[in-house]
Coordinates of C-alpha atoms in Angstrom, one line a residue:
Chain P
M318 CA -29.3 -6.6 -22.8
I319 CA -26.9 -4.6 -24.7
E320 CA -25.4 -5.6 -28.0
V321 CA -22.0 -4.5 -28.9
I322 CA -21.9 -3.1 -32.5
A323 CA -18.3 -1.9 -32.3
P324 CA -16.0 -1.7 -29.3
G325 CA -13.7 1.1 -30.5
P326 CA -9.9 0.7 -30.0
L327 CA -10.4 -1.1 -26.7
A328 CA -13.5 -1.6 -24.4
T329 CA -13.4 -3.7 -21.3
V330 CA -15.7 -4.5 -18.4
Q331 CA -14.5 -3.0 -15.2
D332 CA -15.4 -2.8 -11.5
L333 CA -13.4 -2.1 -8.3
G334 CA -11.1 -5.0 -9.1
R335 CA -10.0 -8.0 -7.1
P336 CA -8.0 -6.9 -4.0
G337 CA -6.3 -9.2 -1.7
Y338 CA -4.9 -11.8 -4.2
A339 CA -1.5 -10.3 -4.7
E340 CA 0.3 -12.9 -2.7
L341 CA -1.0 -15.5 -5.2
G342 CA 0.4 -13.4 -8.1
V343 CA -2.9 -11.8 -9.0
G344 CA -3.1 -8.0 -9.3
R345 CA -6.1 -5.9 -8.3
S346 CA -7.1 -4.7 -11.8
G347 CA -10.4 -2.7 -11.8
A348 CA -11.3 0.6 -13.5
A349 CA -8.1 2.6 -14.4
D350 CA -9.9 5.9 -13.4
L351 CA -11.8 4.7 -10.3
L352 CA -13.1 8.2 -9.5
S353 CA -14.9 8.3 -12.9
H354 CA -16.1 4.7 -12.6
R355 CA -17.6 5.5 -9.2
L356 CA -19.2 8.7 -10.5
G357 CA -20.8 6.8 -13.3
N358 CA -22.4 4.3 -10.9
R359 CA -23.6 7.2 -8.6
L360 CA -25.2 9.0 -11.5
V361 CA -27.3 5.9 -12.4
G362 CA -28.0 4.9 -8.8
N363 CA -25.7 1.8 -8.7
A364 CA -23.7 0.4 -5.9
E365 CA -20.2 1.5 -6.4
H366 CA -18.9 -2.0 -7.1
A367 CA -21.3 -2.4 -10.0
A368 CA -19.5 -3.1 -13.4
T369 CA -19.1 -0.4 -16.0
V370 CA -17.6 -0.4 -19.5
E371 CA -14.2 1.3 -19.7
V372 CA -14.1 2.7 -23.3
T373 CA -10.6 3.6 -24.6
F374 CA -10.5 6.7 -26.8
G375 CA -14.2 6.6 -27.7
G376 CA -15.6 4.6 -30.7
L377 CA -18.0 2.3 -28.7
R378 CA -21.3 1.6 -30.4
I379 CA -24.0 -0.3 -28.8
R380 CA -27.7 -1.1 -29.3
V381 CA -29.8 -1.4 -26.2
R382 CA -32.5 -4.1 -26.2
A383 CA -34.6 -2.6 -23.2
D384 CA -35.1 0.9 -21.8
L385 CA -31.9 1.9 -20.0
L386 CA -30.6 4.6 -17.8
I387 CA -27.0 5.3 -18.6
A388 CA -24.3 7.8 -17.8
V389 CA -20.9 8.5 -19.4
T390 CA -18.1 9.7 -17.2
G391 CA -14.4 10.1 -17.4
A392 CA -12.8 11.3 -20.6
P393 CA -15.5 13.7 -22.1
A394 CA -16.6 11.9 -25.2
P395 CA -19.7 13.1 -27.0
V396 CA -22.7 10.7 -26.5
F397 CA -24.9 10.1 -29.5
V398 CA -28.3 8.5 -29.2
Q399 CA -29.3 7.9 -32.7
S400 CA -28.0 11.1 -34.1
V401 CA -28.7 13.4 -31.2
Q402 CA -25.7 14.5 -29.2
Y403 CA -25.7 14.5 -25.3
G404 CA -23.1 15.4 -22.7
G405 CA -21.5 13.2 -20.2
N406 CA -21.6 13.3 -16.3
A407 CA -25.4 13.2 -16.4
P408 CA -28.0 10.3 -16.4
L409 CA -29.6 9.7 -19.7
R410 CA -32.6 7.6 -20.6
V411 CA -32.1 5.5 -23.7
P412 CA -35.1 3.7 -25.1
A413 CA -35.1 0.1 -26.2
G414 CA -33.9 -0.5 -29.8
V415 CA -31.9 2.5 -30.4
E416 CA -28.1 2.9 -31.0
L417 CA -25.8 4.7 -28.6
R418 CA -22.4 5.8 -29.8
L419 CA -19.4 7.5 -28.1
G420 CA -17.5 9.9 -30.1
T421 CA -13.7 10.7 -29.6
P422 CA -13.1 12.4 -26.4
Q423 CA -11.9 16.0 -26.6
A424 CA -9.5 15.3 -23.8
G425 CA -8.5 12.4 -21.7
L426 CA -8.3 8.7 -22.8
R427 CA -10.9 6.5 -20.9
S428 CA -14.6 7.0 -20.7
Y429 CA -17.0 5.0 -18.5
L430 CA -20.4 3.8 -19.6
A431 CA -22.4 3.1 -16.5
V432 CA -25.8 1.4 -16.9
R433 CA -28.4 1.2 -14.1
G434 CA -28.0 -2.3 -12.7
G435 CA -24.4 -2.8 -13.8
I436 CA -23.0 -5.0 -16.4
A437 CA -23.7 -8.6 -15.3
C438 CA -21.0 -10.9 -16.7
E439 CA -19.7 -13.8 -14.6
P440 CA -17.3 -12.6 -11.8
V441 CA -13.9 -14.2 -11.4
L442 CA -12.5 -14.1 -7.9
G443 CA -15.2 -11.7 -6.9
S444 CA -14.7 -9.2 -9.7
R445 CA -15.9 -8.7 -13.2
S446 CA -12.8 -6.7 -14.2
T447 CA -10.8 -7.6 -17.3
D448 CA -7.2 -7.9 -16.3
L449 CA -5.2 -7.6 -19.4
L450 CA -1.9 -8.7 -17.8
S451 CA -3.1 -11.9 -16.0
G452 CA -5.9 -12.7 -18.5
L453 CA -8.5 -12.9 -15.7
G454 CA -12.0 -11.7 -16.2
P455 CA -14.0 -11.3 -19.4
A456 CA -12.2 -10.9 -22.7
P457 CA -12.2 -7.3 -24.2
L458 CA -15.5 -6.5 -25.9
R459 CA -15.9 -7.5 -29.5
A460 CA -18.5 -6.6 -32.1
G461 CA -21.5 -9.1 -31.7
D462 CA -21.0 -9.5 -28.0
T463 CA -24.1 -9.2 -25.8
L464 CA -23.9 -7.8 -22.3
A465 CA -26.5 -8.6 -19.7
V466 CA -27.7 -5.9 -17.3
G467 CA -27.6 -6.8 -13.6
E468 CA -29.4 -5.5 -10.5
D469 CA -26.6 -3.8 -8.7
S470 CA -28.7 -0.7 -8.2
D471 CA -29.7 1.2 -5.1
A472 CA -32.3 3.9 -4.8
A473 CA -33.3 5.8 -7.8
P474 CA -30.6 8.3 -8.8
I475 CA -31.1 11.9 -7.5
V476 CA -28.2 13.7 -9.2
D477 CA -29.0 15.5 -12.5
V478 CA -25.5 16.4 -13.5
A479 CA -22.1 16.1 -11.7
P480 CA -19.6 18.8 -11.8
V481 CA -16.2 17.5 -12.7
P482 CA -12.9 19.3 -12.9
G483 CA -11.6 19.8 -16.5
Y484 CA -8.7 18.0 -18.1
Q485 CA -5.5 20.0 -18.1
D486 CA -3.2 20.1 -21.1
E487 CA -0.2 19.4 -18.9
P488 CA -1.4 17.9 -15.6
V489 CA 0.8 17.7 -12.5
L490 CA 0.7 14.5 -10.7
R491 CA 1.7 14.5 -7.0
I492 CA 4.2 11.9 -6.0
R493 CA 5.9 10.5 -3.0
P494 CA 9.3 8.8 -2.7
G495 CA 9.4 5.1 -3.6
P496 CA 11.6 2.5 -1.9
R497 CA 14.5 2.9 -4.3
R498 CA 14.8 6.7 -4.6
D499 CA 18.4 6.3 -3.2
W500 CA 19.3 3.9 -6.1
F501 CA 19.2 7.0 -8.3
T502 CA 21.5 10.0 -8.5
P503 CA 20.4 12.9 -6.4
E504 CA 19.8 14.8 -9.7
A505 CA 17.3 12.2 -10.8
W506 CA 14.7 13.1 -8.3
A507 CA 15.0 16.8 -9.0
M508 CA 14.9 16.0 -12.8
L509 CA 11.6 14.0 -12.3
L510 CA 10.2 17.0 -10.5
D511 CA 11.5 19.8 -12.7
S512 CA 11.2 18.4 -16.3
P513 CA 8.0 17.6 -18.2
Y514 CA 7.8 14.1 -19.5
T515 CA 5.9 13.0 -22.7
V516 CA 3.5 10.1 -22.8
T517 CA 4.6 7.6 -25.4
P518 CA 2.1 5.7 -27.7
D519 CA 2.8 2.3 -26.1
G520 CA 0.9 2.7 -22.9
N521 CA -2.0 0.5 -21.8
R522 CA -3.9 -0.6 -18.7
I523 CA -0.6 -1.9 -17.3
G524 CA 1.2 1.4 -17.4
V525 CA 1.9 4.7 -18.9
R526 CA 5.3 5.0 -20.5
L527 CA 7.0 8.4 -20.4
S528 CA 9.8 9.8 -22.4
G529 CA 12.1 12.7 -21.2
P530 CA 15.4 13.3 -19.5
P531 CA 16.7 9.9 -18.4
L532 CA 16.9 9.2 -14.7
G533 CA 20.4 8.2 -13.7
R534 CA 21.3 5.3 -11.3
A535 CA 23.5 5.7 -8.5
V536 CA 23.4 2.0 -7.6
Q537 CA 24.0 -0.3 -10.7
A538 CA 23.2 -3.6 -9.0
E539 CA 20.4 -5.8 -10.3
L540 CA 17.3 -5.6 -8.2
P541 CA 15.6 -8.9 -7.1
S542 CA 12.0 -8.7 -8.0
E543 CA 10.0 -6.8 -5.5
P544 CA 6.4 -6.0 -5.0
L545 CA 4.7 -3.1 -6.9
V546 CA 1.8 -0.9 -5.9
L547 CA -0.6 1.1 -8.0
G548 CA 1.0 4.3 -9.2
A549 CA 4.5 3.1 -8.8
I550 CA 7.0 4.9 -11.0
Q551 CA 9.4 2.2 -12.1
V552 CA 12.6 3.1 -14.0
P553 CA 13.9 0.4 -16.4
A554 CA 17.5 0.3 -17.7
N555 CA 16.9 3.0 -20.3
G556 CA 16.1 5.6 -17.5
Q557 CA 12.6 6.4 -18.9
P558 CA 10.0 6.2 -16.2
L559 CA 6.8 4.2 -16.3
V560 CA 3.8 4.8 -14.1
F561 CA 1.9 1.7 -13.2
L562 CA -1.9 1.5 -13.7
A563 CA -4.6 -1.0 -12.6
D564 CA -3.3 -4.0 -14.4
H565 CA 0.3 -3.7 -13.2
P566 CA 2.3 -6.8 -12.4
V567 CA 2.5 -7.8 -8.7
T568 CA 6.3 -7.7 -8.7
G569 CA 8.9 -6.0 -10.8
G570 CA 12.6 -6.2 -11.3
Y571 CA 13.5 -2.4 -11.8
P572 CA 13.8 0.1 -9.0
V573 CA 10.7 2.3 -8.1
I574 CA 11.8 5.9 -7.6
G575 CA 8.4 7.3 -6.5
V576 CA 4.8 6.6 -6.3
V577 CA 1.9 8.8 -7.8
C578 CA -0.5 9.6 -4.9
R579 CA -3.7 7.5 -5.0
A580 CA -5.9 10.6 -5.7
D581 CA -3.9 11.3 -8.9
V582 CA -3.7 7.8 -10.3
G583 CA -6.9 8.3 -12.2
R584 CA -5.5 11.4 -13.9
A585 CA -2.4 9.4 -15.0
A586 CA -4.8 6.9 -16.5
Q587 CA -6.3 9.7 -18.6
L588 CA -3.0 10.8 -20.2
R589 CA -3.0 10.6 -23.9
P590 CA -0.1 9.7 -26.2
G591 CA 1.9 12.8 -27.0
Q592 CA 0.6 14.7 -23.9
R593 CA 3.1 16.2 -21.5
V594 CA 2.9 15.5 -17.7
R595 CA 4.7 16.9 -14.7
F596 CA 5.3 15.6 -11.3
A597 CA 5.3 17.4 -8.0
A598 CA 6.4 16.2 -4.6
S599 CA 3.5 15.7 -2.3
P600 CA 3.7 18.3 0.5
D601 CA 5.2 16.2 3.1
A602 CA 7.4 14.2 0.7
G603 CA 10.3 16.7 0.6
R604 CA 12.5 17.4 -2.3
Chain K
M85 CA 18.9 -21.2 16.3
G86 CA 18.3 -18.3 18.7
I87 CA 15.5 -15.9 18.4
D88 CA 17.8 -13.1 17.0
R89 CA 18.3 -15.2 13.8
Y90 CA 17.7 -12.2 11.5
G91 CA 19.4 -9.3 13.1
T92 CA 17.1 -6.4 13.5
A93 CA 20.1 -4.2 12.4
A94 CA 20.2 -6.0 9.0
R95 CA 16.8 -5.0 8.1
G96 CA 15.6 -2.0 6.2
V97 CA 12.0 -0.5 6.4
L98 CA 11.5 1.7 3.4
A99 CA 8.7 4.1 2.6
Y100 CA 6.7 3.1 -0.4
G101 CA 4.3 6.0 -1.4
E102 CA 1.4 6.9 0.8
E103 CA 0.1 3.6 1.8
A104 CA 2.7 0.9 1.9
L105 CA 6.1 0.0 3.5
L106 CA 8.7 -2.3 2.2
V107 CA 10.8 -4.4 4.5
E108 CA 14.2 -5.5 3.1
F109 CA 16.3 -8.4 4.2
A110 CA 19.5 -10.0 3.1
D111 CA 17.9 -13.3 2.1
V112 CA 14.6 -14.9 1.2
A113 CA 14.5 -17.1 4.3
A114 CA 14.2 -13.8 6.5
V115 CA 11.3 -12.7 4.3
M116 CA 9.6 -16.0 4.9
S117 CA 10.2 -15.7 8.6
L118 CA 8.7 -12.2 8.8
R119 CA 5.7 -13.2 6.8
A120 CA 5.1 -16.2 9.0
S121 CA 5.5 -14.0 12.1
L122 CA 3.0 -11.4 10.8
R123 CA 0.5 -14.2 10.3
H124 CA 0.8 -15.4 13.9
E125 CA 1.0 -11.9 15.3
P126 CA -0.5 -9.3 13.0
V127 CA 0.4 -5.7 13.2
R128 CA -2.6 -3.4 13.6
G129 CA -3.0 -1.2 10.5
V130 CA -1.5 -3.7 8.1
E131 CA -4.1 -4.8 5.5
E132 CA -2.1 -7.0 3.1
V133 CA 1.3 -8.6 3.1
V134 CA 3.0 -9.4 -0.1
P135 CA 6.3 -11.3 -0.1
A136 CA 9.0 -11.3 -2.8
A137 CA 12.6 -12.4 -3.0
R138 CA 14.3 -10.0 -0.5
T139 CA 11.4 -7.8 0.3
L140 CA 8.0 -7.9 1.9
L141 CA 5.3 -5.3 1.1
L142 CA 3.0 -4.1 3.7
R143 CA -0.1 -2.4 2.5
L144 CA -1.5 -0.1 5.1
A145 CA -4.9 1.0 6.1
P146 CA -5.6 4.6 5.2
D147 CA -5.6 5.7 9.0
A148 CA -2.6 3.4 9.9
D149 CA 0.1 4.9 12.1
I150 CA 3.1 4.6 9.9
D151 CA 5.8 5.6 12.4
R152 CA 4.4 3.0 15.0
I153 CA 4.3 0.2 12.4
T154 CA 7.8 1.0 11.1
E155 CA 9.2 0.8 14.7
Q156 CA 7.3 -2.5 15.3
L157 CA 8.8 -3.9 12.1
R158 CA 12.4 -2.7 12.9
S159 CA 12.3 -4.2 16.4
R160 CA 10.4 -7.5 15.8
E161 CA 12.6 -10.4 16.6
L162 CA 12.5 -13.2 14.2
A163 CA 13.1 -16.9 14.7
A164 CA 14.7 -19.1 11.9
Y165 CA 12.0 -19.9 9.3
E166 CA 10.2 -23.1 10.2
P167 CA 8.3 -24.8 7.3
E168 CA 4.5 -24.6 7.8
I169 CA 2.9 -27.8 9.4
G170 CA 0.5 -29.4 7.0
A171 CA 0.2 -31.4 3.8
V172 CA 3.0 -31.5 1.3
V173 CA 1.9 -30.9 -2.3
E174 CA 3.5 -33.6 -4.4
I175 CA 4.0 -32.7 -8.1
P176 CA 4.7 -35.5 -10.5
V177 CA 7.3 -34.6 -13.1
T178 CA 8.7 -36.1 -16.3
Y179 CA 12.3 -34.9 -16.4
D180 CA 12.8 -34.4 -20.1
G181 CA 13.2 -30.5 -20.2
A182 CA 14.8 -28.8 -23.1
D183 CA 17.6 -27.3 -20.9
L184 CA 18.5 -30.5 -19.0
T185 CA 21.7 -31.0 -20.8
D186 CA 22.6 -27.3 -20.3
V187 CA 21.9 -27.6 -16.6
A188 CA 24.1 -30.7 -16.5
E189 CA 26.8 -28.7 -18.0
L190 CA 26.4 -25.7 -15.7
T191 CA 26.3 -27.9 -12.5
G192 CA 28.6 -30.7 -13.5
L193 CA 26.0 -33.2 -12.5
S194 CA 24.6 -36.1 -14.5
T195 CA 20.9 -35.8 -15.5
A196 CA 20.1 -38.6 -13.0
A197 CA 21.9 -36.6 -10.3
I198 CA 19.9 -33.5 -11.2
V199 CA 16.7 -35.4 -10.9
D200 CA 17.7 -37.0 -7.6
A201 CA 18.7 -33.5 -6.1
H202 CA 15.4 -32.0 -7.3
T203 CA 13.1 -34.8 -6.1
D204 CA 15.1 -35.0 -2.8
S205 CA 14.6 -31.3 -2.0
E206 CA 12.1 -30.3 0.7
L207 CA 10.7 -27.1 -0.9
S208 CA 8.5 -24.3 0.2
V209 CA 6.8 -21.5 -1.6
A210 CA 8.6 -18.3 -0.8
F211 CA 6.3 -16.0 -2.8
C212 CA 4.2 -15.9 -5.9
G213 CA 4.3 -13.6 -8.9
F214 CA 5.0 -13.4 -12.6
A215 CA 1.6 -15.1 -13.4
P216 CA -1.3 -16.2 -11.2
G217 CA -0.3 -19.3 -9.4
F218 CA 3.4 -19.1 -10.2
G219 CA 5.2 -20.0 -7.0
Y220 CA 8.9 -19.3 -6.4
L221 CA 10.0 -22.5 -4.5
V222 CA 13.0 -22.5 -2.2
G223 CA 15.0 -25.3 -0.6
L224 CA 17.1 -26.4 -3.5
P225 CA 20.7 -27.6 -2.7
E226 CA 23.3 -25.0 -3.9
S227 CA 24.5 -27.5 -6.6
L228 CA 21.1 -26.8 -8.5
H229 CA 21.5 -23.0 -8.4
V230 CA 21.9 -22.1 -12.1
P231 CA 21.5 -18.7 -13.8
R232 CA 18.5 -17.8 -16.1
R233 CA 18.9 -18.6 -19.7
S234 CA 20.8 -15.7 -21.5
E235 CA 18.0 -15.7 -24.1
P236 CA 14.5 -16.0 -22.6
R237 CA 12.1 -18.1 -24.6
T238 CA 9.1 -16.3 -26.1
K239 CA 6.9 -19.4 -25.3
V240 CA 7.2 -21.7 -22.4
P241 CA 4.5 -24.4 -22.2
A242 CA 2.1 -24.7 -19.2
G243 CA 3.4 -27.3 -16.7
A244 CA 7.1 -26.6 -17.6
V245 CA 9.3 -27.1 -14.5
G246 CA 12.2 -24.8 -14.3
L247 CA 15.3 -23.6 -12.3
A248 CA 16.6 -20.0 -11.9
G249 CA 19.0 -18.9 -9.3
E250 CA 18.0 -20.2 -5.9
F251 CA 14.4 -21.0 -7.1
T252 CA 12.5 -23.7 -8.8
G253 CA 9.0 -23.5 -10.1
V254 CA 6.2 -24.6 -12.5
Y255 CA 4.8 -22.4 -15.3
P256 CA 1.1 -22.2 -14.7
R257 CA 0.2 -21.5 -18.2
E258 CA 1.9 -20.8 -21.5
S259 CA 4.0 -17.7 -21.3
P260 CA 7.4 -16.3 -22.2
G261 CA 10.1 -17.3 -19.7
G262 CA 13.8 -17.4 -18.9
W263 CA 14.2 -20.3 -16.6
Q264 CA 16.1 -23.4 -17.4
L265 CA 13.5 -26.1 -18.2
I266 CA 14.3 -29.5 -16.7
G267 CA 10.8 -31.1 -16.9
R268 CA 7.1 -30.9 -17.1
T269 CA 4.0 -31.8 -15.1
D270 CA 0.3 -32.3 -15.8
V271 CA -0.7 -30.7 -12.5
T272 CA -3.0 -27.7 -12.8
L273 CA -1.3 -24.9 -10.8
W274 CA -4.1 -22.3 -11.4
D275 CA -7.8 -22.6 -11.8
A276 CA -9.9 -19.5 -11.2
D277 CA -12.9 -21.7 -10.7
R278 CA -11.3 -23.8 -8.1
D279 CA -11.2 -22.8 -4.3
P280 CA -8.6 -22.0 -3.6
P281 CA -7.6 -21.1 -7.3
A282 CA -3.9 -21.5 -6.6
L283 CA -2.3 -24.9 -5.8
L284 CA 0.7 -23.1 -4.4
R285 CA 0.7 -20.1 -2.1
P286 CA 3.4 -18.6 0.2
G287 CA 4.3 -21.2 2.8
T288 CA 3.1 -24.2 0.9
R289 CA 5.5 -27.2 1.1
V290 CA 6.2 -29.0 -2.1
R291 CA 8.0 -32.2 -3.1
F292 CA 8.7 -33.2 -6.8
R293 CA 8.3 -36.8 -7.8
Q294 CA 9.7 -38.4 -10.9
T295 CA 7.0 -40.2 -13.0

């Protein structure tokens, strides 16, 4: 058992989400940075579908009630056990009764706390993920919550520390054209590729809002709602793009100019407010 | 109608990032027809089909042959949409919605005539979205096509029955919403613990009944 002393700004239980329900109006949800979630599970010897805790901007404090093997991945937050500091991306034994705390990450936004066995709350439609848009899955963690530890582990972990690429100050996300690229002026696509955009403070697990040169429309018609995908770059009426993350709606009523490549969506989920980001056309996407 | 009901020339197949295609039509009936066709004769490499108002998303397997699938979608002949065979979900409604008089004004119909037209309609779920279990129902007579409210409500109660454009539907839970509300039902549209969780899914036939 794990007792939550403080969740920090936002902490949710996440796994690989609930794919396959989009036609019922239910999005996939799941860990916003899937690579980091999976790495955490690997480091503690879990199956990759085991649930982890997605910690937004550090601040999580827990007390473990039994000896536990944990790993912290994603945004590099210092890990404190009692007052001793440890690094991330490595398995760590935490004895029963002690307090574990995540400091503020030096870079990135979302850290993943994986525990051997996985977090064992009740699944909804086959997933333990909190979907902040649809309200499915467990509520965000609150002080005083207790989390059971499950049995989603495989063989004993064999990795001591995992090398991970560092976080860039101004990351470049690869994109491909979306279905409505031709609803924008020819300059808009070039603008999206040439100009840095700044992450605004009002992003969440649904999407990252950006601010920069507005993307002009060539077609002014209203778009009947159409399906969205993870990483879709939607452009509302103000011309400021928004990159959809794990809890994105199933459909949307604004045109999608491009789509962030699957391999880069996790990096989009690690963008911090105020940070700048650039887009590059994926090699075969053309300009 | 003939087999070429939805001319293949009037159809767009649009690239949607690395792993999806979007097929675009002129009306929602064609979307429903392609969805039904893909259920009967699936295309290899298509993992998930998500319909919407004028478009259908096809989520592709990582190793799918996009050119082949695009060509198959462009050339597939579609028959006129036939409602699915099977039970009709009956939804009892109390017609006392807050926008009933506005709808009467917009349509020129009496409230009794609105109720008659709504309960006489043989409806089908075209697609779901907005919230889990929210089905966009088509099959209304044109006399009931009304615009959304100019000012959306911040709070629409669960079970509210509304009209918007060519669609009618029921709010599965309390949420913001811009549809014109004509009534309410006690039916549970969504229950994650029920199997299936959604009362309505694309293709489900629906009939409203006045309580």
